[in-house]
Tab-separated table of C-alpha atoms in Angstrom:
chain	number	residue	atom	x	y	z
A	17	MET	CA	94.458	142.547	91.136
A	18	ASN	CA	91.741	142.084	93.925
A	19	TYR	CA	92.509	138.861	95.837
A	20	THR	CA	92.294	138.750	99.900
A	21	LEU	CA	94.595	137.509	102.584
A	22	HIS	CA	92.103	134.692	103.202
A	23	GLN	CA	92.595	133.429	99.619
A	24	LEU	CA	96.317	133.465	99.960
A	25	GLN	CA	96.192	131.304	103.136
A	26	ILE	CA	93.929	128.844	101.311
A	27	PHE	CA	96.021	128.731	98.273
A	28	LEU	CA	99.112	128.257	100.596
A	29	GLU	CA	96.834	125.341	102.299
A	30	VAL	CA	96.242	123.789	98.898
A	31	VAL	CA	99.676	123.886	98.026
A	32	LYS	CA	100.803	122.408	101.323
A	33	GLN	CA	98.035	119.352	101.298
A	34	GLU	CA	98.144	118.769	97.447
A	35	SER	CA	94.806	118.314	97.864
A	36	VAL	CA	91.527	120.509	98.194
A	37	THR	CA	89.477	117.972	100.380
A	38	ARG	CA	92.340	117.792	102.964
A	39	ALA	CA	92.650	121.726	102.420
A	40	ALA	CA	89.296	122.369	103.150
A	41	GLU	CA	89.406	119.950	106.252
A	42	ALA	CA	92.565	121.873	107.598
A	43	MET	CA	90.751	125.472	107.218
A	44	HIS	CA	87.550	124.141	108.532
A	45	MET	CA	85.689	124.761	105.357
A	46	THR	CA	83.558	122.824	103.277
A	47	GLN	CA	85.063	121.704	99.854
A	48	PRO	CA	82.661	123.573	97.786
A	49	ALA	CA	83.501	126.897	99.440
A	50	LEU	CA	87.139	126.546	99.317
A	51	SER	CA	86.897	125.387	95.362
A	52	ILE	CA	84.810	128.709	95.023
A	53	GLN	CA	87.848	130.605	96.559
A	54	MET	CA	90.506	129.198	95.007
A	55	ARG	CA	88.989	129.679	91.340
A	56	ASN	CA	88.098	133.448	92.194
A	57	PHE	CA	91.898	133.599	93.327
A	58	GLN	CA	92.897	131.399	89.846
A	59	GLN	CA	91.076	134.403	87.810
A	60	GLN	CA	93.320	137.077	88.884
A	61	PHE	CA	95.933	135.371	86.934
A	62	ASP	CA	96.459	134.763	83.456
A	63	ARG	CA	98.614	131.690	83.987
A	64	PRO	CA	97.859	128.407	85.613
A	65	LEU	CA	98.475	128.189	89.468
A	66	MET	CA	98.133	124.374	89.182
A	67	GLU	CA	96.899	121.184	86.948
A	68	VAL	CA	94.823	118.485	87.817
A	69	VAL	CA	96.029	115.006	86.413
A	70	GLY	CA	93.571	112.343	87.104
A	71	ARG	CA	92.695	113.173	90.630
A	72	LYS	CA	96.256	114.403	91.640
A	73	ILE	CA	97.006	118.001	91.949
A	74	TYR	CA	100.246	119.435	90.733
A	75	ILE	CA	101.499	122.994	91.399
A	76	THR	CA	103.000	124.532	88.503
A	77	ASP	CA	106.289	126.514	88.453
A	78	PHE	CA	104.215	129.731	88.140
A	79	GLY	CA	102.247	128.273	91.048
A	80	LYS	CA	105.230	127.621	93.344
A	81	GLU	CA	106.605	131.193	92.318
A	82	ILE	CA	102.919	132.732	93.604
A	83	ALA	CA	103.312	130.393	96.580
A	84	GLU	CA	106.621	131.750	97.628
A	85	MET	CA	105.514	135.120	97.697
A	86	ALA	CA	101.804	134.280	99.302
A	87	GLY	CA	103.729	132.810	102.062
A	88	ARG	CA	105.900	135.804	102.785
A	89	VAL	CA	102.580	138.165	102.792
A	90	VAL	CA	100.781	135.761	104.974
A	91	LYS	CA	104.031	135.634	107.362
A	92	GLU	CA	103.908	139.566	107.170
A	93	ALA	CA	100.514	140.242	107.993
A	94	GLN	CA	100.545	137.922	110.994
A	95	GLU	CA	103.291	139.978	112.303
A	96	ILE	CA	101.480	143.298	111.921
A	97	LYS	CA	98.941	141.327	113.997
A	98	PHE	CA	101.256	140.035	116.558
A	99	GLN	CA	102.874	143.647	117.090
A	100	THR	CA	99.706	145.180	117.486
A	101	LYS	CA	99.085	142.994	120.259
A	102	GLU	CA	102.342	143.286	121.787
A	103	TYR	CA	102.014	146.968	121.916
A	104	SER	CA	98.792	146.910	123.843
A	105	GLY	CA	100.756	144.477	126.405
A	106	GLU	CA	99.149	141.450	125.667
A	107	LEU	CA	101.272	138.319	124.828
A	108	SER	CA	100.759	137.269	121.153
A	109	GLY	CA	102.649	135.405	118.522
A	110	SER	CA	102.419	131.729	117.373
A	111	LEU	CA	103.598	128.675	119.013
A	112	LYS	CA	104.328	125.841	116.260
A	113	ILE	CA	104.491	122.068	117.817
A	114	SER	CA	105.070	118.908	115.828
A	115	VAL	CA	103.636	115.855	117.936
A	116	VAL	CA	104.419	112.223	117.182
A	117	SER	CA	101.019	110.249	116.573
A	118	THR	CA	100.641	108.943	120.025
A	119	GLY	CA	101.250	112.072	121.473
A	120	LYS	CA	97.872	113.497	120.555
A	121	TYR	CA	96.542	111.898	123.875
A	122	VAL	CA	98.996	114.009	125.597
A	123	MET	CA	99.925	117.318	124.366
A	124	PRO	CA	96.383	119.128	124.029
A	125	TYR	CA	96.069	118.792	127.981
A	126	PHE	CA	99.488	120.472	128.313
A	127	LEU	CA	98.492	123.403	126.019
A	128	ALA	CA	94.534	124.305	126.760
A	129	GLU	CA	95.020	126.161	130.022
A	130	PHE	CA	97.980	128.539	128.373
A	131	LEU	CA	96.146	129.115	125.355
A	132	ASP	CA	92.888	130.020	127.686
A	133	LEU	CA	95.130	132.510	129.175
A	134	HIS	CA	96.672	133.954	126.217
A	135	HIS	CA	93.963	134.194	123.616
A	136	ALA	CA	96.379	136.136	121.177
A	137	VAL	CA	98.800	133.335	120.705
A	138	ASP	CA	97.926	131.107	117.907
A	139	LEU	CA	98.892	127.322	117.659
A	140	GLN	CA	100.119	125.413	114.726
A	141	LEU	CA	100.122	121.494	115.993
A	142	ASP	CA	101.275	119.258	113.488
A	143	VAL	CA	100.689	115.493	114.420
A	144	THR	CA	102.781	113.113	111.989
A	145	ASN	CA	104.955	110.149	112.432
A	146	LYS	CA	108.541	110.276	113.905
A	147	SER	CA	110.308	111.077	111.010
A	148	LEU	CA	108.802	113.894	109.890
A	149	VAL	CA	108.661	115.371	113.367
A	150	VAL	CA	112.711	114.736	113.648
A	151	GLU	CA	112.900	116.384	110.371
A	152	SER	CA	110.793	119.487	111.314
A	153	LEU	CA	113.360	119.845	114.203
A	154	LYS	CA	116.305	119.648	111.985
A	155	GLN	CA	115.019	122.323	109.991
A	156	ASN	CA	114.219	124.673	112.643
A	157	GLN	CA	110.312	124.542	111.345
A	158	VAL	CA	108.854	124.304	114.915
A	159	ASP	CA	109.327	125.627	118.186
A	160	PHE	CA	109.088	122.674	120.182
A	161	ALA	CA	108.518	118.906	119.228
A	162	LEU	CA	106.832	115.998	121.414
A	163	VAL	CA	108.688	112.643	121.422
A	164	SER	CA	108.433	109.805	123.937
A	165	VAL	CA	112.138	108.603	122.413
A	166	ARG	CA	114.662	111.412	122.284
A	167	PRO	CA	116.062	111.596	118.554
A	168	ASP	CA	119.878	110.264	117.985
A	169	ARG	CA	122.545	112.738	116.923
A	170	MET	CA	120.515	115.839	117.838
A	171	ASP	CA	121.760	118.706	120.216
A	172	LEU	CA	118.813	119.088	122.071
A	173	GLU	CA	117.138	120.772	125.578
A	174	SER	CA	113.922	119.262	126.613
A	175	ILE	CA	111.348	119.511	129.705
A	176	ASP	CA	109.866	116.154	130.947
A	177	LEU	CA	106.082	116.063	130.893
A	178	LEU	CA	104.570	112.944	131.705
A	179	GLU	CA	105.983	109.101	131.841
A	180	ASN	CA	105.220	106.809	128.609
A	181	LYS	CA	104.093	102.950	129.623
A	182	LEU	CA	103.941	100.428	126.941
A	183	TYR	CA	101.856	97.099	128.067
A	184	MET	CA	100.929	94.013	125.954
A	185	VAL	CA	97.215	94.207	125.126
A	186	GLY	CA	94.818	91.776	123.439
A	187	ASN	CA	90.858	91.557	123.149
A	188	LYS	CA	90.771	88.827	125.830
A	189	GLU	CA	92.540	88.304	129.193
A	190	GLN	CA	94.309	85.154	128.340
A	191	PHE	CA	97.398	85.244	125.773
A	192	ASP	CA	96.774	82.739	122.839
A	193	ALA	CA	100.297	81.984	121.424
A	194	ASP	CA	99.006	81.125	118.093
A	195	ARG	CA	97.634	84.382	117.400
A	196	PRO	CA	100.206	86.776	115.573
A	197	PHE	CA	101.898	90.205	116.918
A	198	ILE	CA	100.890	93.528	115.657
A	199	PHE	CA	103.963	95.817	115.003
A	200	ARG	CA	104.045	99.668	114.254
A	201	GLU	CA	105.934	100.613	110.879
A	202	LYS	CA	109.595	101.035	111.456
A	203	GLY	CA	110.999	104.093	112.834
A	204	SER	CA	108.253	104.639	115.169
A	205	ALA	CA	109.350	104.823	118.985
A	206	THR	CA	106.509	102.310	119.835
A	207	ARG	CA	107.983	99.660	116.999
A	208	LYS	CA	111.316	100.434	118.790
A	209	GLY	CA	110.484	99.120	122.165
A	210	MET	CA	108.597	96.436	120.782
A	211	ASP	CA	111.541	95.245	118.777
A	212	GLU	CA	113.514	95.427	121.869
A	213	PHE	CA	111.371	93.515	124.096
A	214	LEU	CA	110.789	90.694	121.393
A	215	LYS	CA	114.211	90.070	120.117
A	216	SER	CA	115.103	87.526	122.662
A	217	ARG	CA	111.482	85.659	121.702
A	218	LYS	CA	110.518	83.211	118.773
A	219	ASN	CA	107.863	85.569	117.013
A	220	ARG	CA	104.917	84.175	115.123
A	221	LYS	CA	103.980	85.796	112.097
A	222	ARG	CA	103.228	89.224	112.080
A	223	LEU	CA	101.114	92.046	110.947
A	224	GLU	CA	102.659	95.642	110.422
A	225	LEU	CA	100.287	98.826	110.387
A	226	THR	CA	101.386	102.572	110.426
A	227	SER	CA	99.683	104.085	113.444
A	228	ASN	CA	98.615	103.209	116.983
A	229	GLU	CA	95.288	103.698	116.556
A	230	ALA	CA	95.173	101.168	113.463
A	231	VAL	CA	97.165	98.920	115.861
A	232	LYS	CA	94.791	99.160	118.542
A	233	GLN	CA	91.755	98.757	116.306
A	234	ALA	CA	93.092	95.531	114.970
A	235	VAL	CA	93.690	94.143	118.577
A	236	ILE	CA	90.170	94.773	119.339
A	237	ALA	CA	89.194	93.360	116.182
A	238	GLY	CA	91.032	89.982	117.367
A	239	LEU	CA	93.681	89.973	114.804
A	240	GLY	CA	96.502	89.656	117.691
A	241	TYR	CA	98.512	91.194	120.339
A	242	SER	CA	100.642	94.079	120.569
A	243	ILE	CA	102.681	96.139	122.547
A	244	ILE	CA	101.365	100.023	122.661
A	245	PRO	CA	101.300	102.829	124.911
A	246	LEU	CA	98.912	102.852	127.710
A	247	ILE	CA	98.070	106.444	127.349
A	248	GLY	CA	95.524	106.158	124.400
A	249	THR	CA	93.796	103.022	125.722
A	250	LYS	CA	91.928	104.459	128.598
A	251	HIS	CA	88.256	104.300	127.285
A	252	GLU	CA	88.877	100.669	125.585
A	253	LEU	CA	90.172	99.512	128.706
A	254	GLU	CA	87.203	100.793	130.703
A	255	ASN	CA	84.890	99.551	127.980
A	256	GLY	CA	86.361	95.878	127.977
A	257	ASP	CA	87.236	96.335	124.414
A	258	LEU	CA	91.055	95.865	125.470
A	259	PHE	CA	92.725	93.712	128.301
A	260	ILE	CA	96.489	94.229	129.633
A	261	ILE	CA	98.255	90.729	129.322
A	262	PRO	CA	100.379	90.542	132.552
A	263	THR	CA	103.837	90.071	130.770
A	264	GLU	CA	107.207	89.709	132.251
A	265	GLY	CA	109.420	92.660	131.477
A	266	LEU	CA	106.871	95.115	131.015
A	267	PRO	CA	105.760	97.969	131.034
A	268	ILE	CA	108.337	99.504	128.845
A	269	LYS	CA	108.716	102.682	130.149
A	270	THR	CA	110.013	106.058	128.264
A	271	MET	CA	109.149	109.891	129.048
A	272	TRP	CA	107.203	112.165	126.956
A	273	GLN	CA	109.083	115.191	126.544
A	274	LEU	CA	109.030	118.516	124.795
A	275	VAL	CA	112.192	118.927	122.842
A	276	TRP	CA	113.785	122.015	121.150
A	277	LEU	CA	116.941	123.031	119.412
A	278	LYS	CA	119.883	123.888	121.701
A	279	GLY	CA	120.698	127.514	121.520
A	280	LYS	CA	117.371	128.103	119.873
A	281	ARG	CA	116.237	131.865	119.948
A	282	HIS	CA	112.792	131.753	121.140
A	283	SER	CA	109.866	133.953	120.653
A	284	PRO	CA	108.199	135.518	123.337
A	285	ALA	CA	105.128	133.173	123.171
A	286	ALA	CA	107.411	130.125	123.086
A	287	LYS	CA	109.422	131.701	126.274
A	288	ALA	CA	106.451	132.052	128.138
A	289	TYR	CA	105.016	128.617	127.342
A	290	LEU	CA	108.092	126.936	128.712
A	291	GLU	CA	107.549	129.020	131.843
A	292	PHE	CA	104.329	128.235	132.138
A	293	LEU	CA	105.187	124.028	131.775
A	294	SER	CA	107.760	124.875	134.671
A	295	GLU	CA	105.231	126.082	137.000
A	296	ARG	CA	102.519	123.930	135.523
A	297	LYS	CA	103.092	120.652	134.323
A	298	GLU	CA	102.783	118.752	137.535
A	299	ALA	CA	99.731	120.044	138.288
A	300	LEU	CA	98.387	119.597	134.857
A	301	ALA	CA	99.673	115.728	134.815
A	302	LYS	CA	97.989	114.803	138.128
A	303	LEU	CA	94.839	116.845	137.089
A	304	HIS	CA	94.385	114.981	133.496
A	305	PHE	CA	96.190	111.872	133.990
A	306	GLU	CA	95.997	110.563	137.498
A	307	TRP	CA	93.846	107.173	136.259
A	308	TYR	CA	97.468	106.984	134.247
A	309	MET	CA	99.841	107.879	136.803
């Protein structure tokens, strides 16, 4: 057999994404280039690794076995690289962080300087919905998670990064009682805050969307009003696409927190990152979020 480490990484990404297109995007490759590598990898085996039915990819049982072994090989290869860096006195390793969707406006600003200081540290940043973030914590699949509302019934430690503020917004300065509210999906922290705020009011017909970005665009288009985190609205407010509607009882305030399982044994990279945040988080918040604070 004559497969490469890169082909193993590509195959694992296809298995994870269950899509060649999404795998190519995640690997920063063109779809044709990734397909060629996958075809060359498949040619190493006399049994199919996956099947395509319609437009959906299904991993065969044999493919799942190969993916499990490939995962171990890739992990060991990463450990060799990290150990080589550590022997030279350079901080290395990987940081795995899961971030709720709105956290994409926050987390990168608390990472960039650390990664500039430590070029041998690899970052895996997964931006997803709250339920998957919580599940990754429960399964101990990540070093840290960024949340604005602490998950229930989990024994966690945390460090506060930035206040989270939710305001009523619309595409006009005045509130029109005939227009509906636009909600996030159930389970999101934004939806929880909105439900709490509106529970004593008579709500008009509602729309429900699955991301803050989708809600924001719906509000800009004039479909209704919503209560959303201020952190992701800077440019829209500056451009006059959105307006904050002064409302009694708002803003709702929570805290962006980096959380991890209590008692977790951190890698050297994760320990270094916590030390970095303890020293630099206030300065970074002031540098990047002065408009917001």
